[in-house]
Amino acid sequence: MRKRVVRVALTAALVAVVLLAVPLALAIRSSLYADRRDSLERAALSGAVRVSPDYATGDPVELPGPPAGGRIGLYDRQSRLRAGSGPRTGDTAVRRAFGAEVVRGHSGDDLVVAVPVSHAEQVIGVVRASSPAAAVRARVLAVWAVLAGACTLALTVAVLIARRQARRLAAPLEDLSRHSRAVTAGDLGARAAPSDIAEIDQVAHAHNEMLQSLTELLRRERDFTTNASHQLRTPLTGLQLTIEAGLEQTEEGGLRDSLRAALATTRRLHGTVEEVLRLSRSRGLPHSAVPDTPVPRLLRETQERWHGTLARDGRRLECELHDAPDDVRVPGTPLAEILGILLDNAHVHGRGTIRLGVRDLDNALAFDVSDEGTVHGEAARLFDRGHSGHGTGTGIGLALARDLAISLGGRLSLSSGHPATFTLLVPVRQDGTTHDGATEGDG
């Protein structure tokens, strides 16, 4: 920011100096040459008025002193030098002056002015004044050097002023940037301080108001999540205790099996509430999740949970372990939630046999959930919260599954549109640990 402001100011100052200095330098050069020619012309005119018509018969001629470093001389009609100093024979300027006109020009490296001397309407001689052009060039270069120094001084002052202004402009923006980074790091109490620049103060004020609104919104959402999970966990715990008490008092039979199924459902619901609360606290970032469940057991429990539901609709669920090792443990509860969402999506929106397979990718496990249906539309939008590809859902399930996968350091994606296949990648290590470093014995 500061360098950019200085660069812009220096560019503007440089353009202004060039636009002013170049014409001024040319004007100074022209003025100095014109001044020297004027002084030569005045000397030649002064000499012309002193020339007597009888100079050709020997009447002495008193010419004025020549300009500094110059020469002045009188030439007769044969272009011969009769008095003063100069070339012995008149040059082009002298010959042209016999045409009754004042001539200004160059002769070699000299500036020359030739003035005719008239008598009885006839030109009887020419006074020639000359001066070395090098002296004028030296003056021009000296003045140009002073002008260049003034331009350099002006640019230096412009840079100093620009740097000062850059610091003044950049300081509140840098402060705002620091506060924004602090907010990104989690400090929602950071606020931008006011400055003496109205426009930046407006931005800082809008930033603080936005942050205040976001902080309040996040607080309400977290309070809602905490309150909802608390209010759900309490009746769920009571319901579990009631069902367990009923199991102890009920003899073997259909009612006992129903109670077992109800107890399993309440436990899964309790796990779902815990996972949603964990996700809200982690804000979707990877965190320590204990790998407490072997992969075969996770597949077995998943098949037991969904077999009956799918069988009632004439659908089958096939689970295959492929080449995945049997001793690798994974975080059972969050993975069960993700797989449950994917299986429910295949149940509601897919068709035919549903297949759940696990593949070993050395440093990760790939869980593939596929059916015989087809996914239409953009694959990326399937995971947008509120977007339902078939128009029959709330558009929350896949978005929640993706967030749960990210919280484990994994990734969920649509790997094939036909047949519809979703792939969940969960990082593991060769020694049977997940990405967070927890070992098999941690569960």
Coordinates of C-alpha atoms in Angstrom, one line a residue:
M1 CA 0.0 0.0 0.0
R2 CA 2.7 2.5 1.0
K3 CA 4.9 1.7 -2.0
R4 CA 1.9 2.0 -4.3
V5 CA 1.0 5.4 -3.0
V6 CA 4.7 6.6 -3.2
R7 CA 4.9 5.2 -6.7
V8 CA 1.7 7.0 -7.9
A9 CA 2.8 10.3 -6.3
L10 CA 6.3 10.0 -7.8
T11 CA 4.9 9.2 -11.2
A12 CA 2.5 12.2 -11.1
A13 CA 5.3 14.5 -9.9
L14 CA 7.6 13.2 -12.6
V15 CA 5.0 13.8 -15.3
A16 CA 4.4 17.3 -14.0
V17 CA 8.1 18.1 -13.9
V18 CA 8.7 16.8 -17.4
L19 CA 5.7 18.7 -18.8
L20 CA 7.0 21.9 -17.2
A21 CA 10.8 21.5 -17.4
V22 CA 11.1 20.5 -21.0
P23 CA 9.3 23.5 -22.5
L24 CA 11.0 25.8 -19.9
A25 CA 14.4 24.4 -20.9
L26 CA 13.7 25.0 -24.6
A27 CA 12.4 28.5 -23.8
I28 CA 15.5 29.3 -21.8
R29 CA 17.8 28.2 -24.7
S30 CA 15.9 30.3 -27.2
S31 CA 15.9 33.3 -24.9
L32 CA 19.7 33.2 -24.3
Y33 CA 20.4 32.9 -28.0
A34 CA 18.0 35.7 -28.7
D35 CA 19.6 37.9 -26.0
R36 CA 23.1 37.4 -27.5
R37 CA 21.8 38.2 -31.0
D38 CA 20.1 41.3 -29.7
S39 CA 23.3 42.5 -28.0
L40 CA 25.2 41.9 -31.3
E41 CA 22.6 43.8 -33.2
R42 CA 22.8 46.8 -30.8
A43 CA 26.5 46.9 -31.1
A44 CA 26.4 46.7 -34.9
L45 CA 23.7 49.5 -35.1
S46 CA 25.8 51.6 -32.7
G47 CA 28.8 51.1 -35.1
A48 CA 26.7 51.9 -38.2
V49 CA 25.6 55.3 -37.0
R50 CA 29.2 56.3 -36.4
V51 CA 30.4 55.5 -39.9
S52 CA 31.1 58.7 -42.0
P53 CA 30.2 58.6 -45.7
D54 CA 33.8 59.7 -46.4
Y55 CA 35.3 56.6 -44.7
A56 CA 36.2 55.3 -48.2
T57 CA 38.5 58.3 -48.8
G58 CA 40.4 57.8 -45.6
D59 CA 38.2 59.4 -43.0
P60 CA 38.9 57.5 -39.7
V61 CA 36.1 55.3 -38.4
E62 CA 35.6 54.9 -34.6
L63 CA 33.6 51.7 -34.0
P64 CA 32.3 50.9 -30.5
G65 CA 33.9 48.2 -28.4
P66 CA 32.9 44.6 -29.4
P67 CA 30.7 42.4 -27.1
A68 CA 32.5 40.4 -24.5
G69 CA 34.6 37.8 -26.4
G70 CA 33.3 39.0 -29.7
R71 CA 34.4 41.1 -32.7
I72 CA 33.0 44.1 -34.7
G73 CA 34.2 45.3 -38.1
L74 CA 33.3 47.6 -41.0
Y75 CA 33.3 46.2 -44.6
D76 CA 33.2 48.3 -47.8
R77 CA 31.3 47.5 -51.0
Q78 CA 34.0 45.1 -52.1
S79 CA 33.5 43.1 -48.8
R80 CA 36.9 44.1 -47.5
L81 CA 37.5 44.8 -43.9
R82 CA 38.2 48.5 -43.5
A83 CA 38.1 48.9 -39.7
G84 CA 37.6 46.8 -36.5
S85 CA 38.1 43.1 -36.3
G86 CA 36.7 40.1 -38.2
P87 CA 37.4 38.0 -41.2
R88 CA 39.5 39.9 -43.9
T89 CA 36.8 39.2 -46.5
G90 CA 33.1 39.5 -45.8
D91 CA 31.1 36.3 -45.4
T92 CA 27.6 35.4 -46.5
A93 CA 26.0 37.6 -43.8
V94 CA 27.9 40.7 -45.0
R95 CA 27.1 40.1 -48.7
R96 CA 23.4 39.7 -47.8
A97 CA 23.4 42.9 -45.8
F98 CA 24.4 44.8 -48.9
G99 CA 20.8 44.1 -49.9
A100 CA 19.7 46.8 -47.4
E101 CA 18.6 44.3 -44.7
V102 CA 19.7 43.4 -41.2
V103 CA 21.0 39.8 -41.3
R104 CA 21.2 37.4 -38.4
G105 CA 22.8 34.0 -38.8
H106 CA 25.8 31.7 -38.1
S107 CA 29.3 31.8 -39.6
G108 CA 31.2 28.7 -38.6
D109 CA 30.9 28.5 -34.8
D110 CA 30.0 32.2 -34.4
L111 CA 26.7 34.1 -34.0
V112 CA 26.7 36.9 -36.6
V113 CA 24.7 40.1 -37.1
A114 CA 25.3 42.3 -40.1
V115 CA 23.8 45.8 -40.3
P116 CA 24.0 47.9 -43.5
V117 CA 25.4 51.5 -43.5
S118 CA 23.2 53.7 -45.8
H119 CA 23.9 57.2 -47.3
A120 CA 21.7 58.9 -49.9
E121 CA 19.5 55.9 -50.2
Q122 CA 22.5 53.7 -51.0
V123 CA 24.4 51.1 -48.9
I124 CA 28.0 52.3 -48.6
G125 CA 29.2 49.6 -46.1
V126 CA 28.2 46.9 -43.6
V127 CA 29.0 46.7 -39.9
R128 CA 29.5 43.1 -38.8
A129 CA 29.3 42.0 -35.1
S130 CA 30.0 38.4 -34.1
S131 CA 30.4 36.3 -30.9
P132 CA 31.3 32.7 -30.3
A133 CA 28.3 30.4 -30.0
A134 CA 30.1 28.3 -27.4
A135 CA 29.8 31.0 -24.8
V136 CA 26.0 30.9 -25.2
R137 CA 25.9 27.2 -25.1
A138 CA 27.9 27.3 -21.9
R139 CA 25.3 29.6 -20.4
V140 CA 22.5 27.4 -21.6
L141 CA 24.1 24.3 -20.0
A142 CA 24.6 26.2 -16.8
V143 CA 21.0 27.3 -16.6
W144 CA 19.8 23.8 -17.6
A145 CA 22.0 22.3 -14.7
V146 CA 20.3 24.7 -12.3
L147 CA 16.9 23.7 -13.7
A148 CA 17.7 20.0 -13.4
G149 CA 18.8 20.6 -9.8
A150 CA 15.5 22.3 -9.1
C151 CA 13.6 19.4 -10.7
T152 CA 15.5 16.9 -8.6
L153 CA 14.8 18.9 -5.5
A154 CA 11.1 19.1 -6.4
L155 CA 11.0 15.3 -6.9
T156 CA 12.8 14.7 -3.6
V157 CA 10.3 16.9 -1.8
A158 CA 7.4 15.1 -3.6
V159 CA 8.8 11.7 -2.5
L160 CA 9.1 12.8 1.1
I161 CA 5.6 14.2 1.1
A162 CA 4.3 11.1 -0.6
R163 CA 5.9 8.8 2.0
R164 CA 4.4 10.8 4.8
Q165 CA 1.0 10.7 3.2
A166 CA 1.4 7.0 2.5
R167 CA 2.1 6.3 6.1
R168 CA -0.9 8.4 7.1
L169 CA -3.1 6.6 4.6
A170 CA -1.7 3.1 5.2
A171 CA -1.6 3.1 9.0
P172 CA -5.4 2.8 9.5
L173 CA -5.7 0.3 6.7
E174 CA -2.9 -1.8 8.2
D175 CA -4.7 -1.6 11.6
L176 CA -7.9 -2.7 10.0
S177 CA -6.1 -5.6 8.3
R178 CA -4.6 -6.6 11.7
H179 CA -8.0 -6.6 13.3
S180 CA -9.4 -8.7 10.4
R181 CA -6.7 -11.3 10.9
A182 CA -7.4 -11.3 14.6
V183 CA -11.0 -12.0 13.8
T184 CA -10.0 -14.8 11.4
A185 CA -7.9 -16.3 14.2
G186 CA -11.0 -16.3 16.4
D187 CA -10.8 -13.1 18.4
L188 CA -14.4 -11.8 17.8
G189 CA -13.8 -9.0 20.2
A190 CA -11.3 -7.2 18.0
R191 CA -12.5 -3.8 16.8
A192 CA -10.8 -1.3 14.3
A193 CA -9.8 2.0 15.9
P194 CA -10.9 5.3 14.4
S195 CA -8.4 7.4 12.4
D196 CA -8.4 11.0 11.0
I197 CA -9.4 9.9 7.5
A198 CA -13.2 10.1 7.0
E199 CA -13.4 7.5 4.2
I200 CA -11.3 4.9 6.1
D201 CA -13.3 5.6 9.2
Q202 CA -16.5 4.8 7.3
V203 CA -15.0 1.5 6.3
A204 CA -13.8 0.7 9.8
H205 CA -17.2 1.7 11.2
A206 CA -19.0 -0.6 8.7
H207 CA -16.5 -3.4 9.6
N208 CA -17.1 -3.0 13.3
E209 CA -20.9 -3.0 12.8
M210 CA -20.7 -6.1 10.6
L211 CA -18.5 -7.9 13.1
Q212 CA -20.8 -7.0 15.9
S213 CA -23.8 -8.4 13.9
L214 CA -21.8 -11.6 13.1
T215 CA -20.7 -12.0 16.7
E216 CA -24.3 -11.7 17.9
L217 CA -25.5 -14.1 15.2
L218 CA -22.9 -16.7 16.0
R219 CA -23.7 -16.3 19.7
R220 CA -27.3 -17.0 19.1
E221 CA -26.6 -19.9 16.8
R222 CA -24.2 -21.5 19.4
D223 CA -26.7 -20.9 22.2
F224 CA -29.4 -22.5 20.1
T225 CA -27.3 -25.5 19.3
T226 CA -26.3 -25.9 22.9
N227 CA -29.8 -25.4 24.2
A228 CA -31.3 -27.8 21.6
S229 CA -28.7 -30.5 22.3
H230 CA -29.3 -30.1 26.0
Q231 CA -33.0 -30.3 25.7
L232 CA -32.8 -33.3 23.4
R233 CA -30.2 -35.2 25.4
T234 CA -32.3 -35.0 28.6
P235 CA -35.5 -36.6 27.3
L236 CA -33.5 -39.0 25.2
T237 CA -31.6 -40.2 28.3
G238 CA -34.9 -40.6 30.1
L239 CA -36.4 -42.5 27.2
Q240 CA -33.4 -44.9 27.1
L241 CA -33.7 -45.5 30.8
T242 CA -37.4 -46.2 30.4
I243 CA -36.9 -48.6 27.5
E244 CA -34.1 -50.4 29.4
A245 CA -36.4 -50.8 32.4
G246 CA -39.1 -52.1 30.2
L247 CA -36.7 -54.6 28.7
E248 CA -35.9 -55.9 32.2
Q249 CA -39.6 -56.4 33.0
T250 CA -40.7 -57.8 29.6
E251 CA -40.5 -61.5 28.7
E252 CA -38.9 -62.7 25.5
G253 CA -41.1 -62.1 22.5
G254 CA -42.1 -59.5 19.9
L255 CA -42.5 -56.7 22.4
R256 CA -39.0 -57.2 23.7
D257 CA -37.5 -57.1 20.2
S258 CA -39.4 -53.9 19.5
L259 CA -38.0 -52.4 22.7
R260 CA -34.5 -53.4 21.7
A261 CA -35.0 -51.8 18.3
A262 CA -36.4 -48.6 20.0
L263 CA -33.4 -48.6 22.4
A264 CA -31.0 -48.8 19.5
T265 CA -32.8 -46.0 17.7
T266 CA -32.6 -43.7 20.7
R267 CA -28.9 -44.5 21.1
R268 CA -28.3 -43.6 17.5
L269 CA -30.3 -40.4 17.9
H270 CA -28.3 -39.6 21.0
G271 CA -25.1 -40.1 18.9
T272 CA -26.5 -37.9 16.2
V273 CA -27.2 -35.1 18.7
E274 CA -23.6 -35.4 20.0
E275 CA -22.1 -35.3 16.5
V276 CA -24.1 -32.2 15.6
L277 CA -23.0 -30.5 18.8
R278 CA -19.4 -31.5 18.2
L279 CA -19.5 -30.1 14.6
S280 CA -20.9 -26.8 15.8
R281 CA -18.1 -26.5 18.4
S282 CA -15.4 -27.4 15.9
R283 CA -16.7 -25.0 13.2
G284 CA -16.0 -27.6 10.6
L285 CA -12.2 -27.7 11.2
P286 CA -10.4 -31.1 11.6
H287 CA -10.0 -32.1 15.3
S288 CA -9.2 -35.1 17.4
A289 CA -11.7 -37.9 16.8
V290 CA -11.0 -41.2 18.6
P291 CA -10.7 -44.1 16.2
D292 CA -12.7 -46.5 18.3
T293 CA -14.4 -48.8 15.8
P294 CA -12.9 -51.4 13.6
V295 CA -13.9 -51.1 9.9
P296 CA -15.6 -54.6 9.8
R297 CA -17.7 -53.8 12.8
L298 CA -18.7 -50.5 11.3
L299 CA -19.9 -52.2 8.1
R300 CA -21.7 -54.9 10.1
E301 CA -23.6 -52.4 12.3
T302 CA -24.5 -50.3 9.2
Q303 CA -25.8 -53.4 7.4
E304 CA -27.9 -54.4 10.5
R305 CA -29.3 -50.9 10.8
W306 CA -30.4 -50.5 7.1
H307 CA -31.1 -54.1 6.1
G308 CA -34.7 -54.1 7.4
T309 CA -35.5 -50.6 6.1
L310 CA -34.3 -51.4 2.6
A311 CA -35.8 -54.9 2.5
R312 CA -39.3 -53.5 3.2
D313 CA -39.0 -51.5 -0.1
G314 CA -37.6 -54.5 -2.0
R315 CA -34.0 -53.0 -2.0
R316 CA -30.8 -54.8 -1.1
L317 CA -27.7 -53.6 0.7
E318 CA -24.3 -55.2 -0.1
C319 CA -21.3 -54.4 2.0
E320 CA -17.8 -55.3 0.8
L321 CA -14.5 -54.8 2.7
H322 CA -12.3 -55.3 -0.4
D323 CA -8.6 -55.0 0.5
A324 CA -9.1 -52.8 3.6
P325 CA -7.2 -54.2 6.6
D326 CA -9.4 -55.7 9.4
D327 CA -7.4 -54.1 12.3
V328 CA -7.7 -50.4 11.3
R329 CA -10.0 -48.4 13.5
V330 CA -12.0 -45.4 12.5
P331 CA -14.1 -42.8 14.4
G332 CA -17.3 -44.9 14.5
T333 CA -19.9 -42.3 15.5
P334 CA -19.2 -39.6 12.9
L335 CA -18.6 -42.2 10.1
A336 CA -21.8 -43.9 11.0
E337 CA -23.6 -40.6 10.6
I338 CA -22.0 -39.9 7.2
L339 CA -22.7 -43.4 5.9
G340 CA -26.3 -43.1 7.3
I341 CA -26.9 -39.9 5.3
L342 CA -25.4 -41.4 2.1
L343 CA -27.5 -44.6 2.5
D344 CA -30.6 -42.6 3.2
N345 CA -29.9 -40.5 0.1
A346 CA -29.5 -43.6 -2.0
H347 CA -32.7 -45.1 -0.5
V348 CA -34.8 -42.0 -1.1
H349 CA -33.4 -40.8 -4.4
G350 CA -31.7 -43.8 -5.9
R351 CA -32.9 -47.2 -7.1
G352 CA -31.9 -50.8 -7.3
T353 CA -29.2 -52.5 -5.1
I354 CA -27.2 -50.2 -2.8
R355 CA -23.5 -51.1 -2.4
L356 CA -21.2 -50.0 0.4
G357 CA -17.5 -50.8 -0.2
V358 CA -14.3 -49.9 1.6
R359 CA -10.9 -49.6 -0.3
D360 CA -7.4 -49.2 1.2
L361 CA -5.5 -46.3 -0.3
D362 CA -2.4 -46.7 2.0
N363 CA -2.8 -43.4 3.9
A364 CA -6.6 -43.3 3.6
L365 CA -9.7 -45.4 3.5
A366 CA -12.2 -44.9 0.7
F367 CA -15.9 -45.6 1.5
D368 CA -17.9 -45.9 -1.7
V369 CA -21.8 -45.8 -1.5
S370 CA -23.4 -46.5 -4.9
D371 CA -26.8 -47.5 -6.3
E372 CA -28.2 -48.1 -9.8
G373 CA -29.7 -44.6 -10.2
T374 CA -28.3 -41.5 -11.9
V375 CA -27.4 -38.1 -10.5
H376 CA -28.4 -35.1 -12.6
G377 CA -27.2 -31.5 -12.3
E378 CA -24.0 -30.0 -11.1
A379 CA -22.0 -32.2 -8.8
A380 CA -20.7 -29.3 -6.8
R381 CA -24.2 -28.0 -6.0
L382 CA -25.2 -31.3 -4.5
F383 CA -23.4 -30.3 -1.3
D384 CA -24.8 -26.8 -1.1
R385 CA -26.9 -26.3 2.0
G386 CA -30.5 -25.9 1.0
H387 CA -30.1 -27.3 -2.5
S388 CA -32.1 -30.5 -3.2
G389 CA -31.3 -32.1 -6.6
H390 CA -34.7 -33.9 -6.7
G391 CA -36.8 -31.1 -5.1
T392 CA -38.1 -33.5 -2.5
G393 CA -35.7 -32.9 0.4
T394 CA -34.4 -30.1 2.6
G395 CA -30.9 -30.0 1.1
I396 CA -29.3 -30.5 4.5
G397 CA -28.2 -34.1 4.5
L398 CA -25.3 -34.0 2.0
A399 CA -24.2 -30.7 3.3
L400 CA -24.0 -32.1 6.9
A401 CA -22.2 -35.2 5.6
R402 CA -19.6 -33.0 3.9
D403 CA -19.1 -30.9 7.0
L404 CA -18.7 -34.0 9.1
A405 CA -16.1 -35.4 6.7
I406 CA -14.2 -32.1 6.7
S407 CA -14.2 -32.1 10.5
L408 CA -12.4 -35.5 10.4
G409 CA -9.8 -34.2 7.9
G410 CA -11.5 -36.2 5.1
R411 CA -13.4 -35.4 1.9
L412 CA -16.8 -36.3 0.5
S413 CA -17.4 -36.1 -3.3
L414 CA -19.5 -37.4 -6.1
S415 CA -17.2 -39.8 -7.9
S416 CA -19.7 -41.0 -10.5
G417 CA -23.0 -39.7 -11.9
H418 CA -24.1 -43.1 -13.4
P419 CA -24.2 -45.3 -11.5
A420 CA -24.6 -42.7 -8.7
T421 CA -21.5 -43.1 -6.5
F422 CA -20.4 -41.0 -3.5
T423 CA -16.9 -41.5 -2.2
L424 CA -15.8 -40.7 1.4
L425 CA -12.0 -40.4 2.0
V426 CA -10.9 -40.8 5.6
P427 CA -7.1 -40.3 6.3
V428 CA -5.4 -43.1 8.3
R429 CA -1.8 -44.1 9.0
Q430 CA 0.0 -47.3 8.3
D431 CA 0.1 -48.2 12.0
G432 CA -3.7 -48.1 12.3
T433 CA -4.1 -44.5 13.5
T434 CA -6.1 -41.7 12.0
H435 CA -4.7 -38.3 11.0
D436 CA -4.9 -36.9 14.5
G437 CA -2.4 -39.4 15.9
A438 CA -4.8 -41.3 18.2
T439 CA -3.9 -45.1 18.4
E440 CA -6.1 -48.1 18.3
G441 CA -5.9 -48.5 22.0
D442 CA -7.3 -44.9 22.6
G443 CA -10.9 -46.1 22.1

